[in-house]
Coordinates of C-alpha atoms in Angstrom, one line a residue:
M1 CA 9.1 -9.9 -11.1
A2 CA 10.5 -11.6 -7.9
T3 CA 10.9 -9.5 -4.8
Q4 CA 14.6 -9.4 -5.1
T5 CA 14.5 -8.1 -8.7
L6 CA 12.1 -5.3 -8.1
D7 CA 13.3 -2.4 -10.2
P8 CA 14.9 0.4 -8.1
T9 CA 12.5 3.0 -9.6
L10 CA 9.6 0.9 -8.4
Q11 CA 11.2 0.5 -5.0
G12 CA 11.4 4.3 -4.9
L13 CA 7.7 4.6 -5.7
L14 CA 6.9 2.1 -2.9
R15 CA 8.9 4.2 -0.4
G16 CA 6.7 7.2 -1.3
R17 CA 3.9 8.2 1.0
Y18 CA 0.7 7.3 -0.8
I19 CA -2.7 5.8 0.1
A20 CA -2.6 2.2 -1.1
A21 CA -5.4 -0.2 -1.9
L22 CA -5.3 -3.6 -0.1
G23 CA -7.2 -6.6 -1.5
T24 CA -8.0 -9.7 0.5
E25 CA -10.3 -12.6 -0.2
N26 CA -13.6 -12.9 1.6
A27 CA -15.0 -16.3 2.6
D28 CA -17.4 -16.2 -0.4
G29 CA -14.6 -15.6 -2.9
T30 CA -15.3 -12.0 -3.4
I31 CA -12.6 -9.4 -2.9
H32 CA -12.5 -7.0 0.1
Q33 CA -10.6 -3.9 -0.9
T34 CA -9.8 -1.0 1.4
A35 CA -7.6 2.1 1.4
V36 CA -4.6 1.8 3.8
W37 CA -1.4 3.3 5.0
Y38 CA 1.6 1.1 4.3
L39 CA 5.3 0.6 4.7
F40 CA 7.7 -1.0 2.2
E41 CA 10.8 -2.5 3.9
K42 CA 13.3 -5.2 2.7
G43 CA 10.9 -6.4 -0.1
H44 CA 7.9 -6.7 2.2
L45 CA 4.7 -4.6 2.5
F46 CA 3.3 -3.9 5.9
I47 CA -0.1 -2.6 6.9
A48 CA -1.2 -1.7 10.4
T49 CA -4.7 -2.8 11.3
S50 CA -7.1 -4.0 14.0
S51 CA -7.3 -7.7 14.7
K52 CA -11.0 -7.3 14.5
S53 CA -11.0 -5.8 10.9
R54 CA -12.3 -7.8 8.0
K55 CA -8.8 -7.6 6.3
A56 CA -7.2 -9.2 9.3
R57 CA -9.8 -11.9 9.6
N58 CA -9.5 -12.6 5.8
I59 CA -5.7 -12.9 6.1
A60 CA -6.1 -15.3 9.1
A61 CA -8.4 -17.5 7.0
R62 CA -6.7 -17.1 3.6
A63 CA -3.1 -16.1 3.8
K64 CA -2.8 -14.1 0.6
A65 CA -3.2 -10.4 -0.3
S66 CA -2.5 -7.8 -2.9
L67 CA -1.4 -4.2 -2.4
M68 CA -1.6 -1.5 -5.1
V69 CA 0.2 1.8 -4.8
D70 CA -0.5 4.3 -7.6
V71 CA 0.4 7.9 -8.3
R72 CA -2.5 9.8 -9.8
R73 CA -0.8 13.0 -10.9
P74 CA -1.8 14.1 -14.4
G75 CA 1.0 13.2 -16.7
A76 CA 2.7 11.1 -14.1
E77 CA 0.2 8.2 -13.6
R78 CA 2.1 5.1 -12.6
G79 CA 1.9 2.4 -10.1
V80 CA 2.9 -1.0 -8.8
N81 CA 1.0 -3.9 -7.3
G82 CA 2.5 -6.6 -5.1
S83 CA 0.7 -9.9 -4.6
G84 CA 1.5 -12.9 -2.5
K85 CA 1.6 -14.6 0.9
A86 CA 0.2 -12.6 3.7
E87 CA 0.5 -13.2 7.5
L88 CA -0.5 -11.4 10.7
I89 CA 2.2 -10.2 13.1
S90 CA 1.2 -9.4 16.7
G91 CA 2.9 -8.4 20.0
D92 CA 5.9 -6.2 20.3
E93 CA 7.1 -6.7 16.7
S94 CA 3.7 -5.5 15.5
K95 CA 3.8 -2.4 17.8
E96 CA 7.3 -1.5 16.4
I97 CA 6.3 -1.9 12.8
N98 CA 3.0 -0.1 13.3
L99 CA 4.7 2.9 14.9
R100 CA 7.0 3.1 11.8
I101 CA 3.9 3.1 9.6
H102 CA 2.2 5.8 11.7
K103 CA 5.4 8.0 11.6
R104 CA 5.2 7.9 7.8
Y105 CA 1.8 9.4 7.8
L106 CA 1.5 11.5 11.0
S107 CA 3.5 14.5 12.0
A108 CA 5.8 14.5 15.0
A109 CA 3.2 16.7 16.8
A110 CA 0.4 14.1 16.1
I111 CA 2.6 11.3 17.3
A112 CA 3.3 13.2 20.5
D113 CA -0.4 14.1 21.0
P114 CA -1.9 11.8 23.7
Q115 CA -5.2 11.8 21.9
I116 CA -3.7 10.7 18.5
E117 CA -0.9 8.1 18.5
P118 CA -2.1 6.1 21.5
V119 CA -5.5 5.8 19.9
F120 CA -4.0 4.6 16.6
A121 CA -1.7 2.2 18.6
S122 CA -4.7 0.7 20.4
F123 CA -6.8 0.3 17.2
D124 CA -3.9 -1.1 15.2
D125 CA -3.0 -4.1 17.3
V126 CA -1.7 -6.3 14.5
T127 CA 0.3 -5.9 11.3
I128 CA -0.3 -7.5 7.9
K129 CA 2.9 -8.6 6.3
I130 CA 2.8 -9.3 2.6
T131 CA 5.7 -11.1 0.9
P132 CA 5.0 -10.5 -2.8
S133 CA 5.7 -13.4 -5.2
S134 CA 4.7 -11.2 -8.1
W135 CA 4.8 -7.6 -9.0
T136 CA 2.9 -5.7 -11.7
A137 CA 3.8 -2.2 -12.7
W138 CA 2.5 0.4 -15.1
D139 CA 3.5 3.8 -16.3
M140 CA 1.0 5.7 -18.4
A141 CA 3.7 8.0 -19.9
V142 CA 5.4 4.9 -21.4
L143 CA 2.0 3.6 -22.7
D144 CA 1.2 7.1 -24.1
A145 CA 4.5 7.2 -25.9
Q146 CA 4.2 3.7 -27.3
A147 CA 0.6 3.6 -28.2
F148 CA -0.5 7.2 -28.7
A149 CA 2.8 9.0 -29.8
G150 CA 2.6 11.0 -26.6
K151 CA -0.6 12.8 -27.6
L152 CA -2.6 11.9 -24.4
G153 CA -0.1 13.6 -22.1
T154 CA 0.8 16.6 -24.2
T155 CA -2.4 17.6 -26.1
P156 CA -4.4 20.0 -24.0
G157 CA -8.0 18.9 -23.4
Y158 CA -7.4 15.2 -24.2
L159 CA -7.4 14.0 -20.6
L160 CA -10.2 15.3 -18.4
P161 CA -9.2 16.5 -14.9
L162 CA -9.8 14.0 -12.0
D163 CA -12.2 15.1 -9.3

């Protein structure tokens, strides 16, 4: 799916507050994957980070990335992955975006605390911007209905609890 045709339901999922998994490519071709806070705005995915982080260095060298957001509630497992061009944003624009990201995950009290937000702001001196050229989505309830006649999600004891 192109960015502009992303289903409204998936856009709603991306506007949720979840921990996402960011994948970037290391110099040796392996994948560096890390858990991140993110922001979805106007079809783009944003991640606050340090310019010294491996993910930022990977983006500077190879301008592509993938971000997976998934919901792991039993019976409601679903998710979306956006992959495409990635770039680093710095300066005032980065500060503004990163503050919006921090406000999604930190309370107003934490933002106002001089030992919390200023530290995040100093660590997160750049922003990764991903412009997805492809989207992949999944919904385990749909798969369950299509492949298993709904038994996985409705039969007690079939799915073991997650730790």
